[in-house]
Structures are given as C-alpha cells and as structure tokens.
Amino acid sequence: MNKYEDLKIWNKAMVLTEEVYKISKELPKDEKYGLISQIKRCSVSIPSNIAEGAGRNSKKEFLYFLSIAQGSLMERETQLLLLNRLSMVEKGNVNPLLEICSEVRKMNYALQKSLK
C-alpha cells in the first residue's frame, strides 16, 4: 500500500525508538529484565506496526495496525512517566521524549483520519 520508509510518522517513531534505547542505558542494571526490556519492546513495536500496516493490502488493515501502534505509544508514554515518578532518570531527559510521543500520537491520529 505505502512505502513505509517515506512515511513521516514511521521516521519520527524510529527517532523516538533510538532515543528510548539511549535513555535505557541510564536505567539501573537490576531493571534489565523489567522496565528496560518492556520499554524497548514497546518502542520497537510502534514503527514495526506502522511498517506492517503500510505493507498490507487495504486501508482497513492499515488502520488496524495504526491502532496497535497507538496502543504501544500510550504504553511507552506511561513507562516514560514512570521513569520520572521513580526518579530513575533526570526529568529533563524524559520530557523531550514525551514531546516526540505527542507528535507521533498526533501524526497517527491524522493519518488514521485521512484513511477513513
């Protein structure tokens, strides 16, 4: 359906995923199999679902995968907020990531609306 590499939302989600991987290096080692693993998995899920949906044969399928990506995005935002609440990283390090999450959320909503 679409060449996912050309989608602005996919590219922005990739940047966000890269930044999440960088910030996860700051987290305590005892979170390796907890929060670090979880935040990385849901981060990868967002651009992956956008790409998978773009490769599907119908708008309906694309919308379905954008919806999954949206859910993973909300999960990642929650995890980033948790990092702040638990003081696992400096608040200033998480806020730019939350801003990118907000941008991706708006882009996802606009893309879904345009496909309907």
CSV table of N, CA and C in Angstrom, one decimal:
chain,number,residue,atom,x,y,z
A,1,MET,N,0.8,-1.2,0.0
A,1,MET,CA,0.0,0.0,0.0
A,1,MET,C,0.9,1.3,0.0
A,2,ASN,N,1.7,1.4,1.0
A,2,ASN,CA,2.6,2.6,1.1
A,2,ASN,C,4.0,2.1,1.3
A,3,LYS,N,4.9,2.9,0.8
A,3,LYS,CA,6.4,2.7,1.1
A,3,LYS,C,6.6,3.3,2.5
A,4,TYR,N,6.7,2.4,3.5
A,4,TYR,CA,6.7,2.9,4.9
A,4,TYR,C,7.9,3.8,5.2
A,5,GLU,N,9.0,3.6,4.5
A,5,GLU,CA,10.2,4.4,4.7
A,5,GLU,C,9.9,5.9,4.4
A,6,ASP,N,8.9,6.2,3.6
A,6,ASP,CA,8.6,7.5,3.2
A,6,ASP,C,7.6,8.2,4.1
A,7,LEU,N,7.0,7.4,5.0
A,7,LEU,CA,6.1,8.0,6.0
A,7,LEU,C,6.7,8.8,7.1
A,8,LYS,N,6.3,10.0,7.3
A,8,LYS,CA,6.9,10.8,8.3
A,8,LYS,C,6.7,10.2,9.7
A,9,ILE,N,5.5,9.6,9.9
A,9,ILE,CA,5.2,9.0,11.2
A,9,ILE,C,6.2,7.9,11.5
A,10,TRP,N,6.5,7.1,10.5
A,10,TRP,CA,7.4,6.0,10.7
A,10,TRP,C,8.8,6.5,11.1
A,11,ASN,N,9.3,7.5,10.3
A,11,ASN,CA,10.6,8.1,10.6
A,11,ASN,C,10.6,8.7,12.0
A,12,LYS,N,9.6,9.4,12.4
A,12,LYS,CA,9.5,10.0,13.7
A,12,LYS,C,9.5,8.9,14.8
A,13,ALA,N,8.8,7.8,14.6
A,13,ALA,CA,8.7,6.7,15.5
A,13,ALA,C,10.1,6.0,15.6
A,14,MET,N,10.8,6.0,14.5
A,14,MET,CA,12.2,5.4,14.6
A,14,MET,C,13.1,6.3,15.4
A,15,VAL,N,13.0,7.6,15.2
A,15,VAL,CA,13.9,8.5,16.1
A,15,VAL,C,13.5,8.3,17.5
A,16,LEU,N,12.3,8.2,17.8
A,16,LEU,CA,11.8,8.0,19.2
A,16,LEU,C,12.4,6.7,19.8
A,17,THR,N,12.3,5.7,19.0
A,17,THR,CA,12.9,4.4,19.4
A,17,THR,C,14.4,4.5,19.7
A,18,GLU,N,15.1,5.1,18.8
A,18,GLU,CA,16.5,5.3,19.0
A,18,GLU,C,16.8,6.1,20.4
A,19,GLU,N,16.0,7.1,20.6
A,19,GLU,CA,16.2,7.9,21.9
A,19,GLU,C,15.8,7.1,23.1
A,20,VAL,N,14.8,6.2,23.0
A,20,VAL,CA,14.5,5.4,24.1
A,20,VAL,C,15.6,4.4,24.4
A,21,TYR,N,16.2,3.8,23.4
A,21,TYR,CA,17.3,2.9,23.6
A,21,TYR,C,18.5,3.6,24.3
A,22,LYS,N,18.7,4.9,23.9
A,22,LYS,CA,19.8,5.7,24.5
A,22,LYS,C,19.5,5.9,26.0
A,23,ILE,N,18.3,6.3,26.3
A,23,ILE,CA,17.9,6.6,27.7
A,23,ILE,C,17.9,5.4,28.6
A,24,SER,N,17.6,4.2,28.0
A,24,SER,CA,17.5,3.0,28.7
A,24,SER,C,18.9,2.6,29.3
A,25,LYS,N,19.9,3.1,28.7
A,25,LYS,CA,21.3,2.9,29.2
A,25,LYS,C,21.5,3.5,30.5
A,26,GLU,N,20.7,4.5,30.9
A,26,GLU,CA,20.8,5.2,32.2
A,26,GLU,C,20.1,4.5,33.3
A,27,LEU,N,19.3,3.5,32.9
A,27,LEU,CA,18.5,2.9,34.0
A,27,LEU,C,19.3,1.9,34.8
A,28,PRO,N,18.9,1.6,36.0
A,28,PRO,CA,19.6,0.7,36.8
A,28,PRO,C,19.7,-0.7,36.2
A,29,LYS,N,20.8,-1.4,36.4
A,29,LYS,CA,21.0,-2.7,35.8
A,29,LYS,C,20.0,-3.7,36.3
A,30,ASP,N,19.5,-3.5,37.5
A,30,ASP,CA,18.5,-4.5,38.0
A,30,ASP,C,17.2,-4.4,37.3
A,31,GLU,N,17.0,-3.4,36.4
A,31,GLU,CA,15.8,-3.3,35.6
A,31,GLU,C,16.0,-3.9,34.3
A,32,LYS,N,17.1,-4.6,34.0
A,32,LYS,CA,17.4,-5.2,32.7
A,32,LYS,C,16.2,-6.1,32.2
A,33,TYR,N,15.7,-6.9,33.0
A,33,TYR,CA,14.6,-7.8,32.6
A,33,TYR,C,13.2,-7.3,33.0
A,34,GLY,N,13.1,-6.1,33.5
A,34,GLY,CA,11.9,-5.4,33.9
A,34,GLY,C,11.6,-4.3,32.9
A,35,LEU,N,11.7,-3.1,33.5
A,35,LEU,CA,11.3,-1.9,32.8
A,35,LEU,C,12.1,-1.7,31.5
A,36,ILE,N,13.4,-2.0,31.5
A,36,ILE,CA,14.2,-1.8,30.3
A,36,ILE,C,13.8,-2.6,29.2
A,37,SER,N,13.5,-3.9,29.5
A,37,SER,CA,13.1,-4.8,28.4
A,37,SER,C,11.7,-4.4,27.9
A,38,GLN,N,10.8,-4.0,28.8
A,38,GLN,CA,9.5,-3.6,28.4
A,38,GLN,C,9.4,-2.4,27.6
A,39,ILE,N,10.2,-1.4,28.0
A,39,ILE,CA,10.2,-0.1,27.2
A,39,ILE,C,10.8,-0.2,25.8
A,40,LYS,N,11.8,-1.1,25.8
A,40,LYS,CA,12.4,-1.4,24.4
A,40,LYS,C,11.5,-2.1,23.5
A,41,ARG,N,10.8,-3.1,24.1
A,41,ARG,CA,9.9,-3.9,23.2
A,41,ARG,C,8.7,-3.1,22.7
A,42,CYS,N,8.1,-2.3,23.5
A,42,CYS,CA,7.0,-1.5,23.0
A,42,CYS,C,7.5,-0.4,22.1
A,43,SER,N,8.8,0.1,22.3
A,43,SER,CA,9.3,1.1,21.4
A,43,SER,C,9.5,0.6,20.0
A,44,VAL,N,10.0,-0.6,19.9
A,44,VAL,CA,10.2,-1.3,18.6
A,44,VAL,C,8.8,-1.6,18.0
A,45,SER,N,7.9,-1.8,18.8
A,45,SER,CA,6.5,-2.2,18.3
A,45,SER,C,5.9,-1.1,17.5
A,46,ILE,N,6.2,0.2,17.8
A,46,ILE,CA,5.5,1.3,17.2
A,46,ILE,C,5.8,1.4,15.7
A,47,PRO,N,7.1,1.6,15.4
A,47,PRO,CA,7.4,1.7,13.9
A,47,PRO,C,7.2,0.4,13.2
A,48,SER,N,7.4,-0.7,13.9
A,48,SER,CA,7.1,-2.0,13.3
A,48,SER,C,5.7,-2.2,12.8
A,49,ASN,N,4.7,-1.8,13.7
A,49,ASN,CA,3.3,-1.9,13.3
A,49,ASN,C,2.9,-0.9,12.2
A,50,ILE,N,3.6,0.3,12.2
A,50,ILE,CA,3.3,1.2,11.2
A,50,ILE,C,3.8,0.6,9.8
A,51,ALA,N,5.0,0.0,9.8
A,51,ALA,CA,5.5,-0.6,8.6
A,51,ALA,C,4.7,-1.8,8.2
A,52,GLU,N,4.3,-2.6,9.1
A,52,GLU,CA,3.4,-3.7,8.8
A,52,GLU,C,2.1,-3.3,8.2
A,53,GLY,N,1.5,-2.3,8.8
A,53,GLY,CA,0.2,-1.8,8.3
A,53,GLY,C,0.3,-1.2,6.9
A,54,ALA,N,1.4,-0.5,6.7
A,54,ALA,CA,1.7,0.1,5.3
A,54,ALA,C,1.9,-0.9,4.3
A,55,GLY,N,2.3,-2.1,4.7
A,55,GLY,CA,2.6,-3.2,3.7
A,55,GLY,C,1.3,-4.0,3.4
A,56,ARG,N,0.3,-3.8,4.1
A,56,ARG,CA,-1.0,-4.6,4.0
A,56,ARG,C,-1.7,-4.1,2.7
A,57,ASN,N,-2.7,-4.9,2.4
A,57,ASN,CA,-3.4,-4.7,1.1
A,57,ASN,C,-4.6,-3.8,1.2
A,58,SER,N,-5.0,-3.3,2.3
A,58,SER,CA,-6.2,-2.5,2.4
A,58,SER,C,-6.0,-1.4,3.4
A,59,LYS,N,-6.8,-0.3,3.3
A,59,LYS,CA,-6.9,0.7,4.3
A,59,LYS,C,-7.3,0.2,5.6
A,60,LYS,N,-8.3,-0.7,5.6
A,60,LYS,CA,-8.8,-1.2,6.8
A,60,LYS,C,-7.7,-1.9,7.6
A,61,GLU,N,-6.9,-2.7,7.0
A,61,GLU,CA,-5.7,-3.4,7.6
A,61,GLU,C,-4.7,-2.3,8.1
A,62,PHE,N,-4.4,-1.3,7.3
A,62,PHE,CA,-3.5,-0.3,7.7
A,62,PHE,C,-4.0,0.4,9.0
A,63,LEU,N,-5.3,0.7,9.0
A,63,LEU,CA,-5.9,1.4,10.2
A,63,LEU,C,-5.8,0.5,11.4
A,64,TYR,N,-5.9,-0.8,11.2
A,64,TYR,CA,-5.8,-1.8,12.4
A,64,TYR,C,-4.4,-1.7,13.0
A,65,PHE,N,-3.4,-1.7,12.1
A,65,PHE,CA,-2.0,-1.7,12.6
A,65,PHE,C,-1.6,-0.3,13.2
A,66,LEU,N,-2.2,0.8,12.7
A,66,LEU,CA,-2.0,2.1,13.2
A,66,LEU,C,-2.6,2.1,14.6
A,67,SER,N,-3.7,1.5,14.8
A,67,SER,CA,-4.4,1.4,16.1
A,67,SER,C,-3.5,0.6,17.1
A,68,ILE,N,-2.9,-0.4,16.7
A,68,ILE,CA,-2.0,-1.2,17.6
A,68,ILE,C,-0.8,-0.3,17.9
A,69,ALA,N,-0.2,0.4,16.9
A,69,ALA,CA,0.9,1.3,17.2
A,69,ALA,C,0.5,2.4,18.2
A,70,GLN,N,-0.7,2.9,18.1
A,70,GLN,CA,-1.2,3.9,19.0
A,70,GLN,C,-1.2,3.3,20.5
A,71,GLY,N,-1.7,2.1,20.6
A,71,GLY,CA,-1.7,1.5,21.9
A,71,GLY,C,-0.3,1.3,22.5
A,72,SER,N,0.6,0.9,21.7
A,72,SER,CA,2.0,0.8,22.1
A,72,SER,C,2.6,2.1,22.4
A,73,LEU,N,2.2,3.2,21.7
A,73,LEU,CA,2.7,4.5,22.0
A,73,LEU,C,2.2,5.0,23.4
A,74,MET,N,1.0,4.7,23.7
A,74,MET,CA,0.4,5.0,25.0
A,74,MET,C,1.2,4.3,26.1
A,75,GLU,N,1.5,3.0,25.8
A,75,GLU,CA,2.2,2.2,26.8
A,75,GLU,C,3.6,2.8,27.0
A,76,ARG,N,4.3,3.2,25.9
A,76,ARG,CA,5.6,3.8,26.1
A,76,ARG,C,5.5,5.1,26.9
A,77,GLU,N,4.5,6.0,26.6
A,77,GLU,CA,4.4,7.2,27.4
A,77,GLU,C,4.2,6.9,28.9
A,78,THR,N,3.4,5.9,29.2
A,78,THR,CA,3.2,5.5,30.6
A,78,THR,C,4.6,5.1,31.2
A,79,GLN,N,5.4,4.3,30.5
A,79,GLN,CA,6.6,3.9,31.0
A,79,GLN,C,7.6,5.1,31.2
A,80,LEU,N,7.6,6.0,30.3
A,80,LEU,CA,8.4,7.2,30.4
A,80,LEU,C,8.0,8.0,31.7
A,81,LEU,N,6.7,8.2,31.8
A,81,LEU,CA,6.2,8.9,33.0
A,81,LEU,C,6.6,8.2,34.3
A,82,LEU,N,6.6,6.8,34.2
A,82,LEU,CA,7.0,6.0,35.4
A,82,LEU,C,8.5,6.3,35.7
A,83,LEU,N,9.3,6.4,34.7
A,83,LEU,CA,10.7,6.7,34.9
A,83,LEU,C,10.9,8.0,35.7
A,84,ASN,N,10.1,9.0,35.4
A,84,ASN,CA,10.1,10.3,36.1
A,84,ASN,C,9.6,10.1,37.5
A,85,ARG,N,8.5,9.4,37.7
A,85,ARG,CA,8.0,9.2,39.1
A,85,ARG,C,8.9,8.4,40.0
A,86,LEU,N,9.6,7.5,39.4
A,86,LEU,CA,10.6,6.7,40.2
A,86,LEU,C,12.0,7.3,40.3
A,87,SER,N,12.1,8.5,39.6
A,87,SER,CA,13.4,9.2,39.6
A,87,SER,C,14.5,8.3,39.1
A,88,MET,N,14.2,7.5,38.1
A,88,MET,CA,15.3,6.7,37.5
A,88,MET,C,16.2,7.4,36.5
A,89,VAL,N,15.7,8.5,36.0
A,89,VAL,CA,16.5,9.3,35.1
A,89,VAL,C,16.1,10.8,35.4
A,90,GLU,N,16.9,11.7,35.0
A,90,GLU,CA,16.7,13.1,35.2
A,90,GLU,C,15.4,13.5,34.4
A,91,LYS,N,14.5,14.2,35.0
A,91,LYS,CA,13.3,14.6,34.4
A,91,LYS,C,13.5,15.3,33.0
A,92,GLY,N,14.6,16.1,32.9
A,92,GLY,CA,14.9,16.8,31.7
A,92,GLY,C,15.2,15.8,30.6
A,93,ASN,N,15.6,14.6,30.9
A,93,ASN,CA,15.9,13.7,29.8
A,93,ASN,C,14.7,13.0,29.3
A,94,VAL,N,13.6,12.9,30.0
A,94,VAL,CA,12.4,12.2,29.6
A,94,VAL,C,11.5,13.2,28.9
A,95,ASN,N,11.4,14.4,29.3
A,95,ASN,CA,10.5,15.4,28.7
A,95,ASN,C,10.6,15.5,27.2
A,96,PRO,N,11.8,15.6,26.6
A,96,PRO,CA,11.9,15.6,25.1
A,96,PRO,C,11.3,14.4,24.4
A,97,LEU,N,11.4,13.2,25.1
A,97,LEU,CA,10.8,12.0,24.6
A,97,LEU,C,9.3,12.0,24.6
A,98,LEU,N,8.8,12.6,25.7
A,98,LEU,CA,7.3,12.7,25.8
A,98,LEU,C,6.8,13.7,24.7
A,99,GLU,N,7.6,14.7,24.4
A,99,GLU,CA,7.1,15.6,23.3
A,99,GLU,C,7.1,14.9,22.0
A,100,ILE,N,8.1,14.1,21.7
A,100,ILE,CA,8.1,13.3,20.5
A,100,ILE,C,6.9,12.3,20.5
A,101,CYS,N,6.6,11.7,21.6
A,101,CYS,CA,5.5,10.8,21.7
A,101,CYS,C,4.2,11.6,21.3
A,102,SER,N,4.1,12.8,21.8
A,102,SER,CA,2.9,13.6,21.5
A,102,SER,C,2.8,13.9,20.0
A,103,GLU,N,3.9,14.2,19.4
A,103,GLU,CA,4.0,14.4,17.9
A,103,GLU,C,3.5,13.1,17.2
A,104,VAL,N,4.1,12.0,17.6
A,104,VAL,CA,3.7,10.8,16.9
A,104,VAL,C,2.3,10.4,17.0
A,105,ARG,N,1.7,10.7,18.3
A,105,ARG,CA,0.3,10.5,18.5
A,105,ARG,C,-0.6,11.3,17.6
A,106,LYS,N,-0.2,12.6,17.4
A,106,LYS,CA,-1.0,13.5,16.6
A,106,LYS,C,-0.9,13.1,15.1
A,107,MET,N,0.3,12.6,14.7
A,107,MET,CA,0.5,12.2,13.3
A,107,MET,C,-0.3,10.9,13.1
A,108,ASN,N,-0.3,10.0,14.0
A,108,ASN,CA,-1.1,8.8,13.9
A,108,ASN,C,-2.6,9.1,13.8
A,109,TYR,N,-3.1,10.0,14.6
A,109,TYR,CA,-4.5,10.4,14.5
A,109,TYR,C,-4.8,10.9,13.2
A,110,ALA,N,-3.9,11.8,12.7
A,110,ALA,CA,-4.2,12.5,11.4
A,110,ALA,C,-4.1,11.5,10.2
A,111,LEU,N,-3.2,10.5,10.3
A,111,LEU,CA,-3.1,9.5,9.3
A,111,LEU,C,-4.3,8.6,9.3
A,112,GLN,N,-4.8,8.2,10.5
A,112,GLN,CA,-6.0,7.4,10.6
A,112,GLN,C,-7.2,8.1,10.0
A,113,LYS,N,-7.3,9.4,10.4
A,113,LYS,CA,-8.4,10.2,9.9
A,113,LYS,C,-8.4,10.3,8.3
A,114,SER,N,-7.2,10.5,7.8
A,114,SER,CA,-7.1,10.6,6.3
A,114,SER,C,-7.4,9.3,5.6
A,115,LEU,N,-7.2,8.1,6.3
A,115,LEU,CA,-7.5,6.8,5.7
A,115,LEU,C,-9.0,6.5,5.8
A,116,LYS,N,-9.7,7.1,6.6
A,116,LYS,CA,-11.1,6.7,6.8
A,116,LYS,C,-12.0,7.3,5.8
